[in-house]
XYZ file of C-alpha atoms in Angstrom:
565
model
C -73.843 -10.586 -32.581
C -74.190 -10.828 -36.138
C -71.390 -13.994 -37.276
C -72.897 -16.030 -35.148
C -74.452 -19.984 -35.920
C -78.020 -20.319 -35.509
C -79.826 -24.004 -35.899
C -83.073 -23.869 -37.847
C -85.303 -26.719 -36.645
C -88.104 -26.977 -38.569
C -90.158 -29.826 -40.632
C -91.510 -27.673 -42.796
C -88.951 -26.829 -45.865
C -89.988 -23.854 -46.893
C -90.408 -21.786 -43.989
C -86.506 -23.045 -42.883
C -85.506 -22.287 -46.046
C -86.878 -18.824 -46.067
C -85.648 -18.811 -42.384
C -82.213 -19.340 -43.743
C -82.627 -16.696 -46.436
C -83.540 -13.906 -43.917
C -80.758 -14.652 -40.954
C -78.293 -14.822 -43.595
C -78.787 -11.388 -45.259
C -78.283 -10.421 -41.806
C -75.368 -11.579 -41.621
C -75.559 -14.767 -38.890
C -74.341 -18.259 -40.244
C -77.574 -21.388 -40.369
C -77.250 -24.568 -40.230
C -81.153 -26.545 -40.991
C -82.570 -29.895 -39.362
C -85.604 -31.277 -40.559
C -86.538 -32.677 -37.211
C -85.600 -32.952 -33.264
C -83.452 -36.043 -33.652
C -81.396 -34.704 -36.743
C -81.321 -31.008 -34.611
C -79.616 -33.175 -31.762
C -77.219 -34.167 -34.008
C -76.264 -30.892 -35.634
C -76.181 -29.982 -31.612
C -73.780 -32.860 -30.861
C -71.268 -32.281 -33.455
C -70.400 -28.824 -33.791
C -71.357 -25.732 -30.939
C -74.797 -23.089 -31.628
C -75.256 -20.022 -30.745
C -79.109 -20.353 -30.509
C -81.443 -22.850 -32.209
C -85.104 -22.036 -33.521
C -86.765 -24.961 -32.614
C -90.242 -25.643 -34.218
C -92.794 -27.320 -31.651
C -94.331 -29.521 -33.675
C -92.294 -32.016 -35.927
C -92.472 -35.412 -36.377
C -90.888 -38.330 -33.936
C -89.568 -35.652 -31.548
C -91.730 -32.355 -30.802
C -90.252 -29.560 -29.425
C -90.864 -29.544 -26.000
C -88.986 -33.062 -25.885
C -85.973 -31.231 -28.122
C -85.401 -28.384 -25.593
C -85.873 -30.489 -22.577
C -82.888 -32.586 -24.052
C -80.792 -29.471 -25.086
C -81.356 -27.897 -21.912
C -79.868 -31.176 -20.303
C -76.767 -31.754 -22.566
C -76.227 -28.465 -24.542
C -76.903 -25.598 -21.911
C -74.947 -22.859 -23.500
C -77.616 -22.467 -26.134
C -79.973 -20.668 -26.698
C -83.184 -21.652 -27.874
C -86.095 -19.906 -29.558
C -89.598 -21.795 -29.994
C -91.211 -21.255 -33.113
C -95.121 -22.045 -33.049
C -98.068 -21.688 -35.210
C -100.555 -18.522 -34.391
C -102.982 -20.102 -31.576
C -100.540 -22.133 -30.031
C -98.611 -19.427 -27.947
C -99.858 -20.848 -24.523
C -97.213 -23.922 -25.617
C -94.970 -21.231 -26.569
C -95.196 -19.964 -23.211
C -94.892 -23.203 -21.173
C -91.676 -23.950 -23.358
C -90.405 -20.565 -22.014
C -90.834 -21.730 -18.447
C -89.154 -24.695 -19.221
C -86.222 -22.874 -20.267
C -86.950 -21.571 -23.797
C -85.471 -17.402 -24.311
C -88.428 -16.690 -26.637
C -91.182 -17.257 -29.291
C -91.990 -16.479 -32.790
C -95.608 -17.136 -34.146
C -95.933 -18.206 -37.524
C -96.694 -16.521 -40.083
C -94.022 -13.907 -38.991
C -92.729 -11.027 -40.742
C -88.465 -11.546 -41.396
C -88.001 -8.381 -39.945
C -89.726 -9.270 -36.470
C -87.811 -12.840 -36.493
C -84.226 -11.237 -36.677
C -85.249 -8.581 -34.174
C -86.124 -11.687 -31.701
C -82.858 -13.423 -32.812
C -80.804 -10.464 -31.910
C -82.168 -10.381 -28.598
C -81.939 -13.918 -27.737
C -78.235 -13.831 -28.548
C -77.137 -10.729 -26.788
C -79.423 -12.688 -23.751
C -78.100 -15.467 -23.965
C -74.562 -13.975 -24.321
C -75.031 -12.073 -21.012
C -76.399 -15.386 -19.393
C -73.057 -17.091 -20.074
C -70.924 -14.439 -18.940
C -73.203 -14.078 -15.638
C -72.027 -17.584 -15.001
C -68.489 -17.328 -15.899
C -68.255 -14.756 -13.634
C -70.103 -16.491 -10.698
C -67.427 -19.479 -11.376
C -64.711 -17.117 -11.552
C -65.809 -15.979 -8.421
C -66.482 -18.908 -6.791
C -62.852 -19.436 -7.811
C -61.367 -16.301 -6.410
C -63.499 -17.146 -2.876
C -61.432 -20.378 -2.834
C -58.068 -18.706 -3.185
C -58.890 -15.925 -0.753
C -59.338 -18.308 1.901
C -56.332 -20.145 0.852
C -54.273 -16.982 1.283
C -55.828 -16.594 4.620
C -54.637 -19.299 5.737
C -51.346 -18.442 5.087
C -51.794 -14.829 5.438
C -48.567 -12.617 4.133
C -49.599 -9.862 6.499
C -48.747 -9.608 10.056
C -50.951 -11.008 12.682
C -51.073 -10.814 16.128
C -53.767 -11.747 18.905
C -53.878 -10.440 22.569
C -55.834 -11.416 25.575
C -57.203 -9.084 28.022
C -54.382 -7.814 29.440
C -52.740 -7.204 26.628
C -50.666 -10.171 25.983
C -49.746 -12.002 22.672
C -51.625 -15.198 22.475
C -51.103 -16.262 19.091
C -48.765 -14.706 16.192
C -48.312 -15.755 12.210
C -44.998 -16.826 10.700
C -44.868 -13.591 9.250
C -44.399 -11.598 12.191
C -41.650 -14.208 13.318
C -40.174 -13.571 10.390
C -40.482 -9.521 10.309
C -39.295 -9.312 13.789
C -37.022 -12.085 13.897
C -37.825 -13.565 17.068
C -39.421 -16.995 17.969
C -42.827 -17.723 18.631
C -41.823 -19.147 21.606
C -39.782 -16.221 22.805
C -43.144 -13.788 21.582
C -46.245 -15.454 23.312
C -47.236 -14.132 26.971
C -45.268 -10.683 26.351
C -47.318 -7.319 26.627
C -48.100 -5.960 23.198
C -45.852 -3.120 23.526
C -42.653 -4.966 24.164
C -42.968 -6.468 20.571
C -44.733 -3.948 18.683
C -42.475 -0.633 18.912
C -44.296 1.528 17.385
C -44.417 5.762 16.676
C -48.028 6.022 18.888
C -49.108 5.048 22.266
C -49.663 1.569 23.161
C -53.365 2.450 23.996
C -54.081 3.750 20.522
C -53.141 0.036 18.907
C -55.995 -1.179 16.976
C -55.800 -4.259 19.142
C -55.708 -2.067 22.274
C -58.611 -0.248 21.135
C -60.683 -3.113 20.245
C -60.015 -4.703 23.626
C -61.758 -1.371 25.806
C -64.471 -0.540 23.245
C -65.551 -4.431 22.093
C -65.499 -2.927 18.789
C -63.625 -3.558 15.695
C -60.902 -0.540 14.602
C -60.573 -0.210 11.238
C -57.469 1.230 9.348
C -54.872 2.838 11.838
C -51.827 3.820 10.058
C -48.741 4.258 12.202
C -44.441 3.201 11.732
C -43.899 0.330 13.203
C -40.307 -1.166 13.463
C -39.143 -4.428 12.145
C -35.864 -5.999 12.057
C -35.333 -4.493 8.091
C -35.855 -0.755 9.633
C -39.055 1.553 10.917
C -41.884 1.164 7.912
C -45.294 2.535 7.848
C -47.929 -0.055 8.341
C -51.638 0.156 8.165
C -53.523 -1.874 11.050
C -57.364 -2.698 12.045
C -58.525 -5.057 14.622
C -61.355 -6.857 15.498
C -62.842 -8.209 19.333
C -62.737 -12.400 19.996
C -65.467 -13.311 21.592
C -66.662 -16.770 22.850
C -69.886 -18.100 22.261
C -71.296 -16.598 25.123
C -70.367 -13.030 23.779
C -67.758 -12.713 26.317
C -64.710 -10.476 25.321
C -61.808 -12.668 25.305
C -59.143 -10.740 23.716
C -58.917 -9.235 20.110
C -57.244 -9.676 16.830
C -55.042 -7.195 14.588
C -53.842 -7.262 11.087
C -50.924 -5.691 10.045
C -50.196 -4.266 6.914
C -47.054 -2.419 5.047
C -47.943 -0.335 3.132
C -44.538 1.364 2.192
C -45.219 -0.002 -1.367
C -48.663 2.227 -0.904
C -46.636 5.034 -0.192
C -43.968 5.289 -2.817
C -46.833 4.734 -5.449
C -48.895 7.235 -3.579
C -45.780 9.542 -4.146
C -45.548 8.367 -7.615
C -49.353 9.228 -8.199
C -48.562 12.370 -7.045
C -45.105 13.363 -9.136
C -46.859 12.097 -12.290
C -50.466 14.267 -11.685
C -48.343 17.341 -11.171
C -46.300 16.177 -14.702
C -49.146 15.837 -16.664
C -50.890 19.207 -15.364
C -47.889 20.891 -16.209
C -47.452 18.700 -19.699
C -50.756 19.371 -20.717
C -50.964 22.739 -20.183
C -47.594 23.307 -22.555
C -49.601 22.268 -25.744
C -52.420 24.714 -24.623
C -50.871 27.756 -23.820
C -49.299 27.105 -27.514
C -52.798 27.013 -28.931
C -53.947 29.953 -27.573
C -51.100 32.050 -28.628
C -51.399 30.685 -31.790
C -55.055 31.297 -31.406
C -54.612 34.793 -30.414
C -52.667 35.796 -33.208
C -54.884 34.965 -36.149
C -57.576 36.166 -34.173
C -55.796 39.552 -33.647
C -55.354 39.839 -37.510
C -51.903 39.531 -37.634
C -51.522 36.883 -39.820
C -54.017 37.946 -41.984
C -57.708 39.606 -42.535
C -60.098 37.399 -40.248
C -64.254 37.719 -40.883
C -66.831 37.406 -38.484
C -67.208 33.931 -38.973
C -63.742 32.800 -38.528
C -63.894 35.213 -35.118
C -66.920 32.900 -34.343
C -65.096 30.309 -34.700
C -61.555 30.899 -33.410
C -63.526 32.532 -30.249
C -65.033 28.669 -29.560
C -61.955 27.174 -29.689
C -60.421 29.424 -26.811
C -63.301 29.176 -24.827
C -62.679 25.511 -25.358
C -58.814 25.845 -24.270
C -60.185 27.231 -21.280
C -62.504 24.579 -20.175
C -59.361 22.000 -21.101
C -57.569 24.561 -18.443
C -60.208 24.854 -15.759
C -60.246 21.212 -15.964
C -56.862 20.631 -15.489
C -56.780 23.078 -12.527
C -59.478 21.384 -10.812
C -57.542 17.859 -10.965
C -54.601 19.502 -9.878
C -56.599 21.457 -6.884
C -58.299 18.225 -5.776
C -54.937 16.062 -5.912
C -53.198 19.219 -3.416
C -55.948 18.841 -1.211
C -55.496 14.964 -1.003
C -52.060 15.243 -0.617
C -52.303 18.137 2.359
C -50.501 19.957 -0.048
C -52.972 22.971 -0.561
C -52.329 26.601 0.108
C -54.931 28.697 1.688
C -55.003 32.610 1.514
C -57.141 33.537 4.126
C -58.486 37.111 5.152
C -61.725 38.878 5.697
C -63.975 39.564 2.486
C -67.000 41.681 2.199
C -69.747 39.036 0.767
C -71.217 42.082 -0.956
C -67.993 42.600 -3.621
C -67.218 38.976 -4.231
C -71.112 38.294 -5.082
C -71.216 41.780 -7.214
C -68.283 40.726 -8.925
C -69.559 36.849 -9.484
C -73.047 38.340 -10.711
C -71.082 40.512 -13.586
C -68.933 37.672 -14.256
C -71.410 35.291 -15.082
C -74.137 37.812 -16.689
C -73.015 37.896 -19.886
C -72.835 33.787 -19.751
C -76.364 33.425 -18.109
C -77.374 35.862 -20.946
C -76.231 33.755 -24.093
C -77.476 30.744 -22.447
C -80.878 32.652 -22.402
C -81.242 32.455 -18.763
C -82.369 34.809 -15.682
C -79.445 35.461 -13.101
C -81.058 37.242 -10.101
C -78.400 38.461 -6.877
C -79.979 38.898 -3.822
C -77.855 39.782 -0.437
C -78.557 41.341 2.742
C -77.557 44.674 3.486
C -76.417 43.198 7.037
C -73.581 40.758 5.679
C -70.577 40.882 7.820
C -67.078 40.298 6.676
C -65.501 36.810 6.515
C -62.230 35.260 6.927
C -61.943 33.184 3.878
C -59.762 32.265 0.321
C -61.516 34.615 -1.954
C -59.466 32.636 -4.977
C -61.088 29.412 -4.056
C -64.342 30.199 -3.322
C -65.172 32.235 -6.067
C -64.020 29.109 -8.109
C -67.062 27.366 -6.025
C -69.155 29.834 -7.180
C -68.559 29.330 -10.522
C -68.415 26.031 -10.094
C -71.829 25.873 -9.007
C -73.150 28.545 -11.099
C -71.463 26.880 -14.166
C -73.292 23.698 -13.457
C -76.885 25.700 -13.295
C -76.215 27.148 -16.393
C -75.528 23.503 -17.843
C -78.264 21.611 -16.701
C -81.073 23.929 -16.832
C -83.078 25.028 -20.348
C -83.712 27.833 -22.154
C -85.777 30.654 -20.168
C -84.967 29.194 -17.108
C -83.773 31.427 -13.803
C -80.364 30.894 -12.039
C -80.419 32.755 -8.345
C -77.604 33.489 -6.042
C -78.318 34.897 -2.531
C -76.321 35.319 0.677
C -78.045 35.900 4.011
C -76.700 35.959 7.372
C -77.494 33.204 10.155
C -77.447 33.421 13.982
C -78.348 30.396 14.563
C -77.722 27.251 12.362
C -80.132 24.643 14.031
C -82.982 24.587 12.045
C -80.938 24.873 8.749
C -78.558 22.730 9.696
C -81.210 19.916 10.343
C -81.494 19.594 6.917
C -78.128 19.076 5.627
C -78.090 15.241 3.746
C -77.745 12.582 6.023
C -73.910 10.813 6.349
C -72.843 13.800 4.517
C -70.854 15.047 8.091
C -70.971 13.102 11.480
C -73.116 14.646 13.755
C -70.277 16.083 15.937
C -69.356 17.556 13.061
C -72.596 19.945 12.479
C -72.427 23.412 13.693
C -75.050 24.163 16.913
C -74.246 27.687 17.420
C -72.733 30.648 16.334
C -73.110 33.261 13.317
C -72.558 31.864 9.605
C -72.901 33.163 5.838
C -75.069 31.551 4.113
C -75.139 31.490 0.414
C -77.239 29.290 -2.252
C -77.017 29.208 -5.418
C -80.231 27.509 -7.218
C -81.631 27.320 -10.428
C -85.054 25.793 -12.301
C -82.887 23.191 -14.090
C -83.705 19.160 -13.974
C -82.834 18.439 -10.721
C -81.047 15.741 -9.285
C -81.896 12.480 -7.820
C -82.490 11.724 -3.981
C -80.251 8.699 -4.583
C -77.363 10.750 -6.093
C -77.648 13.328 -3.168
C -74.827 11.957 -0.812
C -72.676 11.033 -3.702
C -72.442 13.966 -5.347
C -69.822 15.450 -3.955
C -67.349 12.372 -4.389
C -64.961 12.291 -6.890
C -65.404 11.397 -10.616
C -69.245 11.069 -9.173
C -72.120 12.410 -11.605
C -75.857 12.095 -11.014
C -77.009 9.640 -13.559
C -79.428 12.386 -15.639
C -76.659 14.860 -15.723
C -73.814 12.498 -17.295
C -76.979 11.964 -20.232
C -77.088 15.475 -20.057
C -75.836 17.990 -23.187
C -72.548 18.916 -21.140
C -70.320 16.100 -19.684
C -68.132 17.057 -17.401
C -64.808 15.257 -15.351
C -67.007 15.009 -12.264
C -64.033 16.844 -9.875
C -66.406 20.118 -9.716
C -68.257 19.539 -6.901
C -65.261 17.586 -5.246
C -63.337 20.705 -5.701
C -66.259 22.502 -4.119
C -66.582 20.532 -1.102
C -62.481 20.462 -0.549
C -62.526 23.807 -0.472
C -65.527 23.811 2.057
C -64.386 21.341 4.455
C -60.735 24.065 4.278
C -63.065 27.004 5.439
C -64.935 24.459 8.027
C -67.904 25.177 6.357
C -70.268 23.339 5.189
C -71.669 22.318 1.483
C -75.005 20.357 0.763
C -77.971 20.301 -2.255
C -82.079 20.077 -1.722
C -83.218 19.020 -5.062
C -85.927 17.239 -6.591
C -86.061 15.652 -10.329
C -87.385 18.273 -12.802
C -87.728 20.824 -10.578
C -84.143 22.195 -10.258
C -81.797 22.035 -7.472
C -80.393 24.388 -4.763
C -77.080 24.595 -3.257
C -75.891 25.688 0.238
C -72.842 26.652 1.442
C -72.728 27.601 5.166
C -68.976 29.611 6.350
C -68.262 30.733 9.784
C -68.672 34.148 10.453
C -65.176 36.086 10.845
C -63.870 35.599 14.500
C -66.543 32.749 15.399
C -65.623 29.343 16.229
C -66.755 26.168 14.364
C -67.642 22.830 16.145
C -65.619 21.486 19.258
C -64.709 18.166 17.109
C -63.584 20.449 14.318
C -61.649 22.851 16.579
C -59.835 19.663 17.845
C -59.403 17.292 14.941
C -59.253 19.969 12.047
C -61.163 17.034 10.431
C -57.740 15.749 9.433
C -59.409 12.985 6.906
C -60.000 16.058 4.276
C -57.837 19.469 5.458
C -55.056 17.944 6.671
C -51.802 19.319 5.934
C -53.805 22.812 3.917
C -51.008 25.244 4.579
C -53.285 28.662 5.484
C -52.068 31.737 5.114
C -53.174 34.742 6.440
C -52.414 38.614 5.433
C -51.269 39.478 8.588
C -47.778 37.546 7.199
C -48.025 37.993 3.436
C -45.123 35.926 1.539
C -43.075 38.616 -0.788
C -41.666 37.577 -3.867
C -40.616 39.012 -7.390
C -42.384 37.774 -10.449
C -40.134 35.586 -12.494
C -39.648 38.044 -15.246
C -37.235 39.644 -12.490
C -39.609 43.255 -12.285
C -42.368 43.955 -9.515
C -41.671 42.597 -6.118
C -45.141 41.939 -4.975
C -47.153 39.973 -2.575
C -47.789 36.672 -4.427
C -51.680 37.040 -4.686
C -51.458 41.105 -5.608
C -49.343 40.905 -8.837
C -50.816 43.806 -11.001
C -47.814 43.233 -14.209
C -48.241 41.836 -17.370
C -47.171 38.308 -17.111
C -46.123 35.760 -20.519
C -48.501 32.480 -21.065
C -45.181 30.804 -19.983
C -45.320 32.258 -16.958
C -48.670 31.752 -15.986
C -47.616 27.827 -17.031
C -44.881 28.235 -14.613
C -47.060 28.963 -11.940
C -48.920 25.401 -11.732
């Protein structure tokens, strides 16, 4: 970093002097020694950020000088300076701890160039450490707090029964220790679930830890929600002798959690205020009715809305994704012909695909069946996914989107991206849609394939790419997959473009018998679906049209449509 203090060691005046000249234009601060000892002493009395040591000077060579400043003065950094021929000592001095070499004669250009380096290495060196000591530190006071642990603990023997507790839980359930040990599990721990779903429990019959059970558990304060996992004791022999659980409340978790959630639907709703006032403003100078507008100024004033709504469809999506965390999502679902909402994705996105200079091609079987499914939501995957092709793949490229009907799943399914689903998970029978949407664009890599589909997660050549995005897309995509019980997944391969899959459950077939049972409650839980058989009925809230809520054909205000989110 230019500021910095560099010590020129050097018995030869003018090169130090010119030395001096050249680091100084560039802004660092020199200090000169005419030889080892007098460099020591510079070293001893005020701190360096790097020193360019000369190797050889008279009564102290250079290799002597760094073997002492690596000894007393490790924080800096120290660059060997050597006449051309003599780079094999240059390079022994690096072994010994040296960050570089310059060979004389050098150019003043090269010599800052190395300076700058060795700094900014150096620099990272020291904070490498700090943090390894900071670490070190933290490791220290994480085993102090586990040994006097704040959460609740409890251990139980084979048959169930406390044989050790914490203060804590003494002190959460107000009862001695004395009064607690030898009592089964479930006379101390009254909880809102079986006995034989307790972590502990469930360590004890499987031998293996459980991880993360939340459940209410009362305490002499009230009921509060806790969050538990457990872990088997074993003896040295392996033998089972009881298990451990930690107990955690996590009713602070929750009231932030609701916090999180009051203050995502705020901003959505704050953000979109400001918009909705662009546009209109937008809309009327574009509409002439302030004034004449050119062609230009269209140009122009057409970017910016198109750019109001991206800002929109962002917003949306981090409002979707947050309802689908919170189990708060509605889902519309009724049977769609795959033919009209792929007809009317294709003319959607033609025009786009045709500024972008791109070839959108449609294929779909004439045999498609209708599908129960949210046609709102997943035509926002397909544009989603189409939106992305059109971003990450050049000029002259081709975009395709194809559906195709499956009877059976196996050999497709087989190559869905491992840890993506469990295996119980993966479909084995049974008709499905299948649609893909691929394109010749620059790929993605293998490592980035099971990440993808995370939140905020980008594959590292598409955040260097010419569009950045939020990286909720493909979140949003596989949310709204894991709410049909389908399945989402990419094949793709760096510079050579990528395809996506999304498999859906034919209409009236059954998915999985884990999903049938579980309704994979870790990502769908709490999705409110609602089907057309039972439309809701309400008016708009101009006080006209009484309509079903997704069939609204009037002419609704901006601040309206704000409403609505």
């Amino acid at each position: 970093m230019r500021g910095d203090t560099i010590l020129i060691v050097d018995d030869e005046a003018d090169i130090s002097l010119i030395l001096k000249l050249q680091l100084e234009d560039a802004g660092y601060r020199t200090v000169r020694a005419r030889d080892g000892l007098e460099g020591l002493e510079c070293l001893s009395r005020q701190p360096f950020d790097l020193m360019l040591l000369d190797i050889k000077m008279p009564r102290m060579n250079g290799i002597q000088v760094l073997a002492r400043a690596q000894k007393d003065f490790p924080e800096v950094a120290v660059v060997m300076m050597t006449a051309h021929g003599s780079e094999d000592i240059a390079v022994e001095a690096m072994k010994k701890g040296a960050v570089d070499y310059i060979a004389k004669p050098f150019s003043g250009e090269d010599a800052v160039k190395k300076v700058d380096r060795a700094i900014a290495f150096n620099r990272s060196r020291l904070e490498n450490r700090r943090l390894q000591e900071e670490l070190a530190h933290e490791q220290q006071k994480v085993a102090a707090i586990l040994e006097g642990l704040a959460d609740l603990l409890i251990a139980v023997d084979l048959d169930g029964r406390l044989m050790t507790v914490n203060q804590r839980v003494e002190e959460e359930l107000g009862l001695d220790r004395e009064f607690l040990l030898g009592r089964q599990v479930q006379e101390v721990l009254v909880t809102d679930i079986p006995v034989e779903r307790l972590p502990c429990m469930v360590a004890l019959h499987t031998a293996e830890p459980c991880r993360d059970v939340a459940y209410n558990l009362r305490l002499k304060g009230g009921s509060v929600p806790v969050l538990a996992s457990a872990t088997p004791l074993k003896g040295q022999d392996g033998q089972l002798l009881g298990s451990v659980e930690i107990i955690r409340d996590i009713s602070r978790l929750k009231a932030l959690e609701q916090e999180r959630e009051d203050f995502v639907s705020m901003l959505s709703h704050d953000l979109k205020s400001p918009i909705t006032a662009i546009v209109g403003s937008l809309d009327l100078v574009r509409e002439a009715r302030l004034g004449p507008v050119n062609s230009e100024q269209k140009e122009y004033l057409e970017s910016a809305v198109e750019s109001c709504a991206e800002m929109t469809e962002m917003i949306d999506t981090l409002l979707d994704v947050h309802k689908f965390e919170a189990g708060k999502m509605t889902m519309t679902h009724k049977p769609e012909d795959p033919h009209v909402l792929l007809q009317r994705t294709e003319a959607r996105y033609r025009p786009v695909a045709n500024r972008a200079q791109l070839k959108l091609h449609l294929e779909v079987e004439k045999t498609l069946v209708p599908v129960e499914l949210d046609r709102a939501k997943v035509g926002r995957v397909l544009a989603n996914l189409l939106s992305n092709a059109f971003k990450f793949t050049p000029e002259g490229g081709t975009v395709g989107l194809r559906a195709t009907m499956l009877n059976d799943p196996k050999g497709l399914v087989s190559r869905i991206t491992p840890h993506l689903y469990s295996v119980g998970e993966l479909p084995t029978a049974g008709a499905f849609l299948l649609i893909t949407v691929s394109d010749s664009g620059v790929g993605i890599p293998a490592d980035a394939l099971e990440t993808i589909f995370d939140r905020f997660a980008q594959a590292k050549n598409r955040r260097a790419g010419k569009t950045r995005g939020t990286g909720l897309g493909l979140a949003f995509c596989r949310k709204v997959m894991d709410a049909h019980h389908g399945y989402i997944w990419v094949e793709s391969e760096e510079g050579r473009g990528s395809t996506f899959f999304l498999l859906f459950p034919a209409a009236g077939k059954s998915w999985p018998i884990s999903r049938r049972r579980n309704r994979r409650p870790r990502r769908t839980e709490g999705v409110h679906v609602r089907t057309t058989q039972n439309p809701v009925r309400r008016g708009c809230r101009r006080g006209r049209h009484p309509h079903r809520e997704t069939a609204c054909r009037c002419r609704l205000s901006a601040a309206y449509l704000q409403g609505r989110q």
